[in-house]
PDB file of C-alpha atoms in Angstrom:
ATOM      1  CA  UNK N   1     -76.742 -37.871  65.420  1.00 57.00           C
ATOM      2  CA  UNK N   2     -74.510 -39.130  68.155  1.00 80.00           C
ATOM      3  CA  UNK N   3     -73.851 -36.727  71.024  1.00 92.00           C
ATOM      4  CA  UNK N   4     -70.261 -35.665  71.697  1.00 97.00           C
ATOM      5  CA  UNK N   5     -68.448 -37.068  74.728  1.00 98.00           C
ATOM      6  CA  UNK N   6     -67.273 -35.056  77.723  1.00 98.00           C
ATOM      7  CA  UNK N   7     -64.942 -36.745  80.176  1.00 98.00           C
ATOM      8  CA  UNK N   8     -64.605 -35.515  83.744  1.00 98.00           C
ATOM      9  CA  UNK N   9     -61.441 -36.599  85.535  1.00 98.00           C
ATOM     10  CA  UNK N  10     -62.207 -36.662  89.222  1.00 97.00           C
ATOM     11  CA  UNK N  11     -65.581 -37.898  90.483  1.00 97.00           C
ATOM     12  CA  UNK N  12     -65.528 -36.113  93.815  1.00 95.00           C
ATOM     13  CA  UNK N  13     -67.970 -33.387  94.778  1.00 95.00           C
ATOM     14  CA  UNK N  14     -66.917 -30.969  92.033  1.00 96.00           C
ATOM     15  CA  UNK N  15     -66.772 -33.552  89.270  1.00 97.00           C
ATOM     16  CA  UNK N  16     -70.177 -34.912  90.263  1.00 97.00           C
ATOM     17  CA  UNK N  17     -71.655 -31.396  90.435  1.00 98.00           C
ATOM     18  CA  UNK N  18     -70.330 -30.663  86.941  1.00 98.00           C
ATOM     19  CA  UNK N  19     -71.823 -33.918  85.664  1.00 98.00           C
ATOM     20  CA  UNK N  20     -75.145 -32.941  87.230  1.00 98.00           C
ATOM     21  CA  UNK N  21     -75.287 -29.463  85.680  1.00 97.00           C
ATOM     22  CA  UNK N  22     -74.007 -30.736  82.340  1.00 97.00           C
ATOM     23  CA  UNK N  23     -76.438 -33.647  82.143  1.00 97.00           C
ATOM     24  CA  UNK N  24     -79.399 -31.284  82.340  1.00 96.00           C
ATOM     25  CA  UNK N  25     -78.022 -29.225  79.431  1.00 96.00           C
ATOM     26  CA  UNK N  26     -78.043 -32.336  77.193  1.00 95.00           C
ATOM     27  CA  UNK N  27     -75.053 -31.192  75.158  1.00 96.00           C
ATOM     28  CA  UNK N  28     -72.995 -34.377  75.531  1.00 97.00           C
ATOM     29  CA  UNK N  29     -72.797 -37.828  77.005  1.00 98.00           C
ATOM     30  CA  UNK N  30     -70.569 -37.939  80.073  1.00 98.00           C
ATOM     31  CA  UNK N  31     -67.813 -40.195  81.353  1.00 98.00           C
ATOM     32  CA  UNK N  32     -66.783 -39.830  84.992  1.00 98.00           C
ATOM     33  CA  UNK N  33     -63.276 -41.141  85.703  1.00 98.00           C
ATOM     34  CA  UNK N  34     -61.694 -41.640  89.107  1.00 97.00           C
ATOM     35  CA  UNK N  35     -59.049 -43.844  90.717  1.00 95.00           C
ATOM     36  CA  UNK N  36     -61.481 -44.928  93.451  1.00 96.00           C
ATOM     37  CA  UNK N  37     -63.142 -48.151  92.337  1.00 97.00           C
ATOM     38  CA  UNK N  38     -66.919 -47.981  92.213  1.00 98.00           C
ATOM     39  CA  UNK N  39     -67.265 -44.280  93.004  1.00 97.00           C
ATOM     40  CA  UNK N  40     -67.526 -42.926  89.435  1.00 98.00           C
ATOM     41  CA  UNK N  41     -69.721 -45.853  88.430  1.00 98.00           C
ATOM     42  CA  UNK N  42     -72.048 -45.296  91.378  1.00 98.00           C
ATOM     43  CA  UNK N  43     -72.340 -41.543  90.903  1.00 98.00           C
ATOM     44  CA  UNK N  44     -72.922 -41.897  87.152  1.00 98.00           C
ATOM     45  CA  UNK N  45     -75.666 -44.458  87.739  1.00 98.00           C
ATOM     46  CA  UNK N  46     -77.270 -42.339  90.460  1.00 98.00           C
ATOM     47  CA  UNK N  47     -77.313 -39.276  88.214  1.00 97.00           C
ATOM     48  CA  UNK N  48     -78.691 -41.160  85.246  1.00 96.00           C
ATOM     49  CA  UNK N  49     -81.550 -42.479  87.359  1.00 98.00           C
ATOM     50  CA  UNK N  50     -82.656 -38.851  87.747  1.00 97.00           C
ATOM     51  CA  UNK N  51     -83.182 -38.620  83.967  1.00 97.00           C
ATOM     52  CA  UNK N  52     -86.815 -39.809  83.989  1.00 97.00           C
ATOM     53  CA  UNK N  53     -87.622 -37.245  86.691  1.00 97.00           C
ATOM     54  CA  UNK N  54     -85.710 -34.304  85.236  1.00 96.00           C
ATOM     55  CA  UNK N  55     -86.426 -35.117  81.596  1.00 96.00           C
ATOM     56  CA  UNK N  56     -82.931 -35.429  80.140  1.00 96.00           C
ATOM     57  CA  UNK N  57     -81.534 -38.172  77.901  1.00 95.00           C
ATOM     58  CA  UNK N  58     -77.840 -37.806  78.708  1.00 96.00           C
ATOM     59  CA  UNK N  59     -75.958 -41.106  79.070  1.00 97.00           C
ATOM     60  CA  UNK N  60     -73.557 -41.133  82.023  1.00 98.00           C
ATOM     61  CA  UNK N  61     -70.961 -43.821  82.660  1.00 98.00           C
ATOM     62  CA  UNK N  62     -68.277 -44.249  85.289  1.00 98.00           C
ATOM     63  CA  UNK N  63     -64.816 -45.699  84.839  1.00 98.00           C
ATOM     64  CA  UNK N  64     -61.462 -46.283  86.495  1.00 98.00           C
ATOM     65  CA  UNK N  65     -59.720 -46.604  83.122  1.00 98.00           C
ATOM     66  CA  UNK N  66     -58.365 -43.590  81.222  1.00 98.00           C
ATOM     67  CA  UNK N  67     -58.839 -45.484  77.975  1.00 98.00           C
ATOM     68  CA  UNK N  68     -62.553 -44.717  78.299  1.00 98.00           C
ATOM     69  CA  UNK N  69     -61.929 -41.008  77.627  1.00 98.00           C
ATOM     70  CA  UNK N  70     -60.955 -41.816  74.037  1.00 98.00           C
ATOM     71  CA  UNK N  71     -62.844 -39.705  71.532  1.00 97.00           C
ATOM     72  CA  UNK N  72     -63.746 -36.993  74.044  1.00 98.00           C
ATOM     73  CA  UNK N  73     -64.558 -33.581  72.611  1.00 98.00           C
ATOM     74  CA  UNK N  74     -63.852 -31.956  75.983  1.00 98.00           C
ATOM     75  CA  UNK N  75     -61.934 -33.226  79.014  1.00 98.00           C
ATOM     76  CA  UNK N  76     -62.280 -31.478  82.376  1.00 98.00           C
ATOM     77  CA  UNK N  77     -59.764 -32.023  85.172  1.00 98.00           C
ATOM     78  CA  UNK N  78     -61.279 -31.589  88.616  1.00 96.00           C
ATOM     79  CA  UNK N  79     -59.071 -34.113  90.430  1.00 93.00           C
ATOM     80  CA  UNK N  80     -56.711 -32.935  93.140  1.00 86.00           C
ATOM     81  CA  UNK N  81     -56.434 -32.208  96.815  1.00 76.00           C
ATOM     82  CA  UNK N  82     -58.950 -29.688  98.151  1.00 69.00           C
ATOM     83  CA  UNK N  83     -58.183 -26.805 100.471  1.00 61.00           C
ATOM     84  CA  UNK N  84     -58.550 -27.107 104.212  1.00 67.00           C
ATOM     85  CA  UNK N  85     -59.322 -24.196 106.543  1.00 69.00           C
ATOM     86  CA  UNK N  86     -56.386 -21.801 106.716  1.00 65.00           C
ATOM     87  CA  UNK N  87     -54.861 -22.974 103.427  1.00 62.00           C
ATOM     88  CA  UNK N  88     -54.426 -20.827 100.346  1.00 60.00           C
ATOM     89  CA  UNK N  89     -54.871 -22.214  96.852  1.00 54.00           C
ATOM     90  CA  UNK N  90     -51.100 -21.996  96.382  1.00 59.00           C
ATOM     91  CA  UNK N  91     -50.510 -24.317  99.345  1.00 71.00           C
ATOM     92  CA  UNK N  92     -51.718 -27.166  97.131  1.00 75.00           C
ATOM     93  CA  UNK N  93     -49.077 -26.725  94.440  1.00 83.00           C
ATOM     94  CA  UNK N  94     -46.773 -29.645  95.270  1.00 82.00           C
ATOM     95  CA  UNK N  95     -49.323 -32.428  95.608  1.00 85.00           C
ATOM     96  CA  UNK N  96     -51.551 -31.240  92.774  1.00 91.00           C
ATOM     97  CA  UNK N  97     -48.712 -30.746  90.290  1.00 93.00           C
ATOM     98  CA  UNK N  98     -48.057 -34.464  90.360  1.00 92.00           C
ATOM     99  CA  UNK N  99     -51.737 -35.301  90.008  1.00 94.00           C
ATOM    100  CA  UNK N 100     -52.348 -32.947  87.080  1.00 96.00           C
ATOM    101  CA  UNK N 101     -49.096 -33.934  85.361  1.00 96.00           C
ATOM    102  CA  UNK N 102     -50.098 -37.621  85.379  1.00 97.00           C
ATOM    103  CA  UNK N 103     -53.658 -36.889  84.223  1.00 98.00           C
ATOM    104  CA  UNK N 104     -52.504 -34.569  81.438  1.00 98.00           C
ATOM    105  CA  UNK N 105     -50.239 -37.297  80.084  1.00 98.00           C
ATOM    106  CA  UNK N 106     -53.215 -39.667  79.919  1.00 98.00           C
ATOM    107  CA  UNK N 107     -55.350 -37.017  78.206  1.00 98.00           C
ATOM    108  CA  UNK N 108     -52.659 -36.494  75.562  1.00 98.00           C
ATOM    109  CA  UNK N 109     -52.493 -40.255  75.031  1.00 98.00           C
ATOM    110  CA  UNK N 110     -56.185 -41.093  74.824  1.00 98.00           C
ATOM    111  CA  UNK N 111     -57.912 -37.816  73.832  1.00 98.00           C
ATOM    112  CA  UNK N 112     -55.342 -35.892  71.776  1.00 98.00           C
ATOM    113  CA  UNK N 113     -57.962 -33.798  69.973  1.00 98.00           C
ATOM    114  CA  UNK N 114     -59.917 -32.720  73.055  1.00 98.00           C
ATOM    115  CA  UNK N 115     -60.357 -29.258  74.507  1.00 98.00           C
ATOM    116  CA  UNK N 116     -58.976 -29.311  78.040  1.00 98.00           C
ATOM    117  CA  UNK N 117     -60.473 -27.376  80.957  1.00 98.00           C
ATOM    118  CA  UNK N 118     -58.664 -27.344  84.311  1.00 98.00           C
ATOM    119  CA  UNK N 119     -60.198 -26.626  87.700  1.00 95.00           C
ATOM    120  CA  UNK N 120     -57.540 -28.018  90.050  1.00 93.00           C
ATOM    121  CA  UNK N 121     -55.865 -25.439  92.316  1.00 89.00           C
ATOM    122  CA  UNK N 122     -53.694 -23.439  92.162  1.00 91.00           C
ATOM    123  CA  UNK N 123     -55.680 -22.991  88.978  1.00 93.00           C
ATOM    124  CA  UNK N 124     -53.484 -20.850  86.741  1.00 95.00           C
ATOM    125  CA  UNK N 125     -50.376 -22.856  87.589  1.00 95.00           C
ATOM    126  CA  UNK N 126     -52.140 -26.181  87.004  1.00 95.00           C
ATOM    127  CA  UNK N 127     -53.251 -24.885  83.579  1.00 97.00           C
ATOM    128  CA  UNK N 128     -49.590 -24.277  82.794  1.00 97.00           C
ATOM    129  CA  UNK N 129     -48.705 -27.829  83.882  1.00 97.00           C
ATOM    130  CA  UNK N 130     -51.447 -29.305  81.673  1.00 98.00           C
ATOM    131  CA  UNK N 131     -50.414 -27.102  78.746  1.00 98.00           C
ATOM    132  CA  UNK N 132     -46.772 -28.138  78.943  1.00 97.00           C
ATOM    133  CA  UNK N 133     -47.420 -31.841  79.484  1.00 98.00           C
ATOM    134  CA  UNK N 134     -50.060 -32.276  76.774  1.00 98.00           C
ATOM    135  CA  UNK N 135     -48.364 -30.090  74.196  1.00 98.00           C
ATOM    136  CA  UNK N 136     -51.829 -28.971  73.097  1.00 98.00           C
ATOM    137  CA  UNK N 137     -52.144 -25.594  71.331  1.00 98.00           C
ATOM    138  CA  UNK N 138     -52.992 -22.729  73.653  1.00 98.00           C
ATOM    139  CA  UNK N 139     -56.544 -22.297  72.353  1.00 98.00           C
ATOM    140  CA  UNK N 140     -57.387 -25.836  73.551  1.00 98.00           C
ATOM    141  CA  UNK N 141     -56.154 -25.489  77.154  1.00 98.00           C
ATOM    142  CA  UNK N 142     -57.922 -23.226  79.631  1.00 98.00           C
ATOM    143  CA  UNK N 143     -58.930 -22.873  83.243  1.00 97.00           C
ATOM    144  CA  UNK N 144     -62.196 -22.109  84.965  1.00 93.00           C
ATOM    145  CA  UNK N 145     -61.621 -19.168  87.248  1.00 86.00           C
ATOM    146  CA  UNK N 146     -63.102 -15.824  86.268  1.00 91.00           C
ATOM    147  CA  UNK N 147     -66.597 -17.196  85.640  1.00 96.00           C
ATOM    148  CA  UNK N 148     -66.758 -18.472  89.217  1.00 95.00           C
ATOM    149  CA  UNK N 149     -65.129 -15.366  90.708  1.00 94.00           C
ATOM    150  CA  UNK N 150     -67.440 -13.097  88.706  1.00 96.00           C
ATOM    151  CA  UNK N 151     -70.458 -15.176  89.748  1.00 96.00           C
ATOM    152  CA  UNK N 152     -69.510 -14.717  93.388  1.00 96.00           C
ATOM    153  CA  UNK N 153     -69.136 -10.960  92.889  1.00 96.00           C
ATOM    154  CA  UNK N 154     -72.505 -10.862  91.110  1.00 97.00           C
ATOM    155  CA  UNK N 155     -74.154 -12.837  93.902  1.00 98.00           C
ATOM    156  CA  UNK N 156     -72.917 -10.524  96.647  1.00 97.00           C
ATOM    157  CA  UNK N 157     -73.974  -7.431  94.678  1.00 98.00           C
ATOM    158  CA  UNK N 158     -77.460  -8.820  94.007  1.00 98.00           C
ATOM    159  CA  UNK N 159     -77.938  -9.704  97.673  1.00 98.00           C
ATOM    160  CA  UNK N 160     -76.776  -6.249  98.749  1.00 98.00           C
ATOM    161  CA  UNK N 161     -79.089  -4.430  96.338  1.00 98.00           C
ATOM    162  CA  UNK N 162     -82.031  -6.822  96.557  1.00 98.00           C
ATOM    163  CA  UNK N 163     -82.186  -7.363  92.803  1.00 98.00           C
ATOM    164  CA  UNK N 164     -82.268 -10.364  90.477  1.00 98.00           C
ATOM    165  CA  UNK N 165     -78.972 -12.232  90.185  1.00 97.00           C
ATOM    166  CA  UNK N 166     -79.571 -12.412  86.441  1.00 96.00           C
ATOM    167  CA  UNK N 167     -79.457  -8.629  86.042  1.00 98.00           C
ATOM    168  CA  UNK N 168     -76.013  -8.238  87.623  1.00 98.00           C
ATOM    169  CA  UNK N 169     -73.005  -8.457  85.289  1.00 97.00           C
ATOM    170  CA  UNK N 170     -69.459  -8.331  86.576  1.00 96.00           C
ATOM    171  CA  UNK N 171     -65.899  -8.922  85.478  1.00 95.00           C
ATOM    172  CA  UNK N 172     -63.046 -10.392  87.525  1.00 95.00           C
ATOM    173  CA  UNK N 173     -59.576 -10.719  85.988  1.00 96.00           C
ATOM    174  CA  UNK N 174     -56.183 -11.940  87.145  1.00 95.00           C
ATOM    175  CA  UNK N 175     -55.031 -15.085  88.874  1.00 92.00           C
ATOM    176  CA  UNK N 176     -57.534 -17.315  90.631  1.00 89.00           C
ATOM    177  CA  UNK N 177     -56.315 -16.458  94.109  1.00 84.00           C
ATOM    178  CA  UNK N 178     -56.153 -13.812  96.770  1.00 85.00           C
ATOM    179  CA  UNK N 179     -54.797 -11.268  94.268  1.00 90.00           C
ATOM    180  CA  UNK N 180     -57.649 -11.610  91.750  1.00 92.00           C
ATOM    181  CA  UNK N 181     -58.805  -8.307  90.259  1.00 95.00           C
ATOM    182  CA  UNK N 182     -62.555  -7.577  90.449  1.00 94.00           C
ATOM    183  CA  UNK N 183     -63.366  -4.589  88.213  1.00 95.00           C
ATOM    184  CA  UNK N 184     -66.205  -2.429  89.590  1.00 95.00           C
ATOM    185  CA  UNK N 185     -65.907  -0.108  86.553  1.00 94.00           C
ATOM    186  CA  UNK N 186     -67.028  -2.991  84.335  1.00 96.00           C
ATOM    187  CA  UNK N 187     -69.750  -4.145  86.714  1.00 97.00           C
ATOM    188  CA  UNK N 188     -73.362  -3.075  86.259  1.00 97.00           C
ATOM    189  CA  UNK N 189     -76.915  -3.891  87.263  1.00 98.00           C
ATOM    190  CA  UNK N 190     -79.357  -3.772  84.373  1.00 97.00           C
ATOM    191  CA  UNK N 191     -76.903  -1.503  82.560  1.00 96.00           C
ATOM    192  CA  UNK N 192     -76.455   0.836  85.561  1.00 97.00           C
ATOM    193  CA  UNK N 193     -72.856   0.967  86.860  1.00 96.00           C
ATOM    194  CA  UNK N 194     -72.632  -0.210  90.477  1.00 97.00           C
ATOM    195  CA  UNK N 195     -70.612   2.926  91.197  1.00 94.00           C
ATOM    196  CA  UNK N 196     -73.950   4.768  90.893  1.00 96.00           C
ATOM    197  CA  UNK N 197     -75.773   2.324  93.156  1.00 97.00           C
ATOM    198  CA  UNK N 198     -73.328   1.617  95.970  1.00 97.00           C
ATOM    199  CA  UNK N 199     -70.899   3.785  97.951  1.00 97.00           C
ATOM    200  CA  UNK N 200     -67.164   3.117  97.461  1.00 96.00           C
ATOM    201  CA  UNK N 201     -66.736   1.567 100.911  1.00 97.00           C
ATOM    202  CA  UNK N 202     -69.499  -0.973 100.242  1.00 98.00           C
ATOM    203  CA  UNK N 203     -68.011  -1.857  96.855  1.00 97.00           C
ATOM    204  CA  UNK N 204     -64.627  -2.385  98.527  1.00 96.00           C
ATOM    205  CA  UNK N 205     -66.293  -4.664 101.072  1.00 97.00           C
ATOM    206  CA  UNK N 206     -67.896  -6.764  98.317  1.00 97.00           C
ATOM    207  CA  UNK N 207     -64.587  -6.937  96.445  1.00 95.00           C
ATOM    208  CA  UNK N 208     -62.891  -8.283  99.577  1.00 95.00           C
ATOM    209  CA  UNK N 209     -65.633 -10.857 100.087  1.00 95.00           C
ATOM    210  CA  UNK N 210     -65.266 -11.959  96.459  1.00 95.00           C
ATOM    211  CA  UNK N 211     -61.522 -12.494  96.896  1.00 93.00           C
ATOM    212  CA  UNK N 212     -62.291 -14.496 100.035  1.00 92.00           C
ATOM    213  CA  UNK N 213     -65.257 -16.280  98.448  1.00 92.00           C
ATOM    214  CA  UNK N 214     -63.722 -19.742  98.240  1.00 90.00           C
ATOM    215  CA  UNK N 215     -62.027 -19.530 101.637  1.00 90.00           C
ATOM    216  CA  UNK N 216     -65.314 -18.474 103.259  1.00 94.00           C
ATOM    217  CA  UNK N 217     -66.933 -21.691 102.046  1.00 95.00           C
ATOM    218  CA  UNK N 218     -63.929 -23.762 103.129  1.00 91.00           C
ATOM    219  CA  UNK N 219     -64.187 -22.302 106.635  1.00 93.00           C
ATOM    220  CA  UNK N 220     -67.898 -23.105 106.799  1.00 95.00           C
ATOM    221  CA  UNK N 221     -67.619 -26.640 105.417  1.00 94.00           C
ATOM    222  CA  UNK N 222     -64.479 -27.467 107.446  1.00 90.00           C
ATOM    223  CA  UNK N 223     -63.963 -30.712 105.514  1.00 86.00           C
ATOM    224  CA  UNK N 224     -64.072 -29.613 101.886  1.00 85.00           C
ATOM    225  CA  UNK N 225     -64.360 -26.762  99.415  1.00 89.00           C
ATOM    226  CA  UNK N 226     -66.960 -25.304  97.058  1.00 93.00           C
ATOM    227  CA  UNK N 227     -68.393 -27.540  94.354  1.00 95.00           C
ATOM    228  CA  UNK N 228     -71.897 -26.473  93.237  1.00 97.00           C
ATOM    229  CA  UNK N 229     -70.881 -23.081  91.783  1.00 96.00           C
ATOM    230  CA  UNK N 230     -67.551 -24.300  90.324  1.00 96.00           C
ATOM    231  CA  UNK N 231     -69.421 -27.146  88.635  1.00 97.00           C
ATOM    232  CA  UNK N 232     -71.987 -24.768  87.149  1.00 97.00           C
ATOM    233  CA  UNK N 233     -69.239 -22.445  85.893  1.00 97.00           C
ATOM    234  CA  UNK N 234     -67.442 -25.303  84.146  1.00 97.00           C
ATOM    235  CA  UNK N 235     -70.694 -26.487  82.584  1.00 98.00           C
ATOM    236  CA  UNK N 236     -71.095 -23.015  81.077  1.00 98.00           C
ATOM    237  CA  UNK N 237     -67.645 -23.321  79.487  1.00 98.00           C
ATOM    238  CA  UNK N 238     -68.308 -26.809  78.106  1.00 98.00           C
ATOM    239  CA  UNK N 239     -71.616 -25.700  76.607  1.00 98.00           C
ATOM    240  CA  UNK N 240     -69.986 -22.635  75.006  1.00 98.00           C
ATOM    241  CA  UNK N 241     -67.479 -24.882  73.234  1.00 98.00           C
ATOM    242  CA  UNK N 242     -69.805 -27.678  72.154  1.00 98.00           C
ATOM    243  CA  UNK N 243     -72.546 -25.340  70.949  1.00 98.00           C
ATOM    244  CA  UNK N 244     -70.090 -22.840  69.438  1.00 98.00           C
ATOM    245  CA  UNK N 245     -71.825 -20.040  71.339  1.00 98.00           C
ATOM    246  CA  UNK N 246     -69.044 -17.422  71.051  1.00 98.00           C
ATOM    247  CA  UNK N 247     -69.572 -16.509  74.706  1.00 98.00           C
ATOM    248  CA  UNK N 248     -67.572 -13.613  76.137  1.00 98.00           C
ATOM    249  CA  UNK N 249     -66.373 -15.101  79.417  1.00 97.00           C
ATOM    250  CA  UNK N 250     -63.445 -14.578  81.775  1.00 97.00           C
ATOM    251  CA  UNK N 251     -61.288 -17.716  81.759  1.00 97.00           C
ATOM    252  CA  UNK N 252     -57.683 -18.553  82.519  1.00 97.00           C
ATOM    253  CA  UNK N 253     -55.856 -18.371  79.184  1.00 98.00           C
ATOM    254  CA  UNK N 254     -52.224 -18.517  78.060  1.00 98.00           C
ATOM    255  CA  UNK N 255     -50.940 -15.010  77.465  1.00 98.00           C
ATOM    256  CA  UNK N 256     -48.419 -14.000  74.825  1.00 98.00           C
ATOM    257  CA  UNK N 257     -48.152 -10.268  75.347  1.00 97.00           C
ATOM    258  CA  UNK N 258     -51.772  -9.499  76.185  1.00 98.00           C
ATOM    259  CA  UNK N 259     -52.127  -7.206  79.189  1.00 97.00           C
ATOM    260  CA  UNK N 260     -48.339  -6.909  79.214  1.00 96.00           C
ATOM    261  CA  UNK N 261     -47.792 -10.539  80.292  1.00 97.00           C
ATOM    262  CA  UNK N 262     -46.338 -13.564  78.523  1.00 97.00           C
ATOM    263  CA  UNK N 263     -45.729 -17.207  79.293  1.00 97.00           C
ATOM    264  CA  UNK N 264     -48.367 -17.618  81.999  1.00 97.00           C
ATOM    265  CA  UNK N 265     -52.048 -18.421  82.347  1.00 98.00           C
ATOM    266  CA  UNK N 266     -54.204 -15.600  83.730  1.00 97.00           C
ATOM    267  CA  UNK N 267     -57.881 -14.815  83.940  1.00 97.00           C
ATOM    268  CA  UNK N 268     -58.891 -12.578  81.033  1.00 97.00           C
ATOM    269  CA  UNK N 269     -62.043 -12.069  78.943  1.00 98.00           C
ATOM    270  CA  UNK N 270     -62.129 -14.326  75.888  1.00 98.00           C
ATOM    271  CA  UNK N 271     -64.474 -15.369  73.112  1.00 98.00           C
ATOM    272  CA  UNK N 272     -65.189 -19.028  73.857  1.00 98.00           C
ATOM    273  CA  UNK N 273     -66.677 -21.105  71.073  1.00 98.00           C
ATOM    274  CA  UNK N 274     -66.278 -24.130  68.859  1.00 98.00           C
ATOM    275  CA  UNK N 275     -62.563 -23.460  68.421  1.00 98.00           C
ATOM    276  CA  UNK N 276     -61.975 -23.085  72.129  1.00 98.00           C
ATOM    277  CA  UNK N 277     -60.401 -19.761  73.050  1.00 98.00           C
ATOM    278  CA  UNK N 278     -61.025 -18.016  69.756  1.00 98.00           C
ATOM    279  CA  UNK N 279     -59.553 -14.708  70.852  1.00 98.00           C
ATOM    280  CA  UNK N 280     -58.525 -12.800  73.936  1.00 98.00           C
ATOM    281  CA  UNK N 281     -60.231  -9.441  74.431  1.00 98.00           C
ATOM    282  CA  UNK N 282     -57.994  -6.682  75.768  1.00 97.00           C
ATOM    283  CA  UNK N 283     -59.962  -4.049  77.611  1.00 97.00           C
ATOM    284  CA  UNK N 284     -58.827  -0.652  78.778  1.00 96.00           C
ATOM    285  CA  UNK N 285     -57.522  -0.636  82.341  1.00 97.00           C
ATOM    286  CA  UNK N 286     -56.679   2.269  84.582  1.00 96.00           C
ATOM    287  CA  UNK N 287     -53.150   2.547  85.952  1.00 96.00           C
ATOM    288  CA  UNK N 288     -54.406   1.182  89.267  1.00 96.00           C
ATOM    289  CA  UNK N 289     -56.168  -1.772  87.644  1.00 96.00           C
ATOM    290  CA  UNK N 290     -53.166  -2.572  85.473  1.00 96.00           C
ATOM    291  CA  UNK N 291     -50.899  -2.482  88.525  1.00 97.00           C
ATOM    292  CA  UNK N 292     -53.255  -4.877  90.338  1.00 95.00           C
ATOM    293  CA  UNK N 293     -53.206  -7.215  87.337  1.00 97.00           C
ATOM    294  CA  UNK N 294     -49.392  -7.108  87.303  1.00 97.00           C
ATOM    295  CA  UNK N 295     -49.294  -7.946  91.030  1.00 96.00           C
ATOM    296  CA  UNK N 296     -51.596 -10.884  90.418  1.00 95.00           C
ATOM    297  CA  UNK N 297     -49.357 -12.070  87.578  1.00 96.00           C
ATOM    298  CA  UNK N 298     -46.335 -11.794  89.877  1.00 96.00           C
ATOM    299  CA  UNK N 299     -48.087 -14.071  92.378  1.00 94.00           C
ATOM    300  CA  UNK N 300     -48.707 -16.652  89.651  1.00 95.00           C
ATOM    301  CA  UNK N 301     -45.062 -16.456  88.533  1.00 95.00           C
ATOM    302  CA  UNK N 302     -43.902 -16.925  92.125  1.00 93.00           C
ATOM    303  CA  UNK N 303     -45.867 -20.167  92.358  1.00 91.00           C
ATOM    304  CA  UNK N 304     -44.710 -21.256  88.885  1.00 92.00           C
ATOM    305  CA  UNK N 305     -41.128 -20.906  90.050  1.00 90.00           C
ATOM    306  CA  UNK N 306     -41.751 -23.732  92.562  1.00 83.00           C
ATOM    307  CA  UNK N 307     -42.620 -26.226  89.823  1.00 83.00           C
ATOM    308  CA  UNK N 308     -40.384 -29.105  88.807  1.00 73.00           C
ATOM    309  CA  UNK N 309     -41.666 -30.180  85.388  1.00 69.00           C
TER     310      UNK N 309
END
């Protein structure tokens, strides 16, 4: 049986990291697409030459032609300008709107049946751009945000407690930005709520570090942004779709009344499977949590208002 095709638009650090993680899962053959001649071809060839060492059979190819995404089951957009120190994700809105708009038009032309995952920042707004330009149904357009934000929260908790990363489960909702909403009430270690393991002031400190997680890496790198963890998070989404795993994951999804919001993409828990976003799960929020979610939505709407589609 022929493997499905996953196309990654943008062969920079994040696109290459996604290709790396995805190749080892052996769920699809991979096409890396970029406007820079030779770069996607070189990275695809380099990755494929690791196959004999790592024991995978994934076929990777590179291309500068969008026509090569034809027949893709999933398309992931990672292309776009990266943050520099001192920049917020929203600072990228003008340049990246044009990039995502042009890519989305090519996806609609060459891969009209694909599921579309967006990573480009500002994430929730770029999801909206892709959704409007492609005209795809809402269950086939989504953004990678909450998986990465939750992974960062989980990492900081595990390091603080000295426990396995695998045993920490967390949930982060809202926009993928400074107003994201980590939920300590829904965060536990081996089934034990972190509220029983850490004092409130320490939890608040970890929440702040989670919100600043991407910016912290940008400050350290000075010439780029995170790519290993974002790539791994996207690979988890692609695998959930292609293997119809029905994973409960926080992703950026188009809301139509859920959590009191409509007409925007926001990070919420969903069931992700062979039909894409199969349903959005509405969980009970306290008044304080709901207010934080509403503030995050307001931030997304403020950035949306700057768009010229």
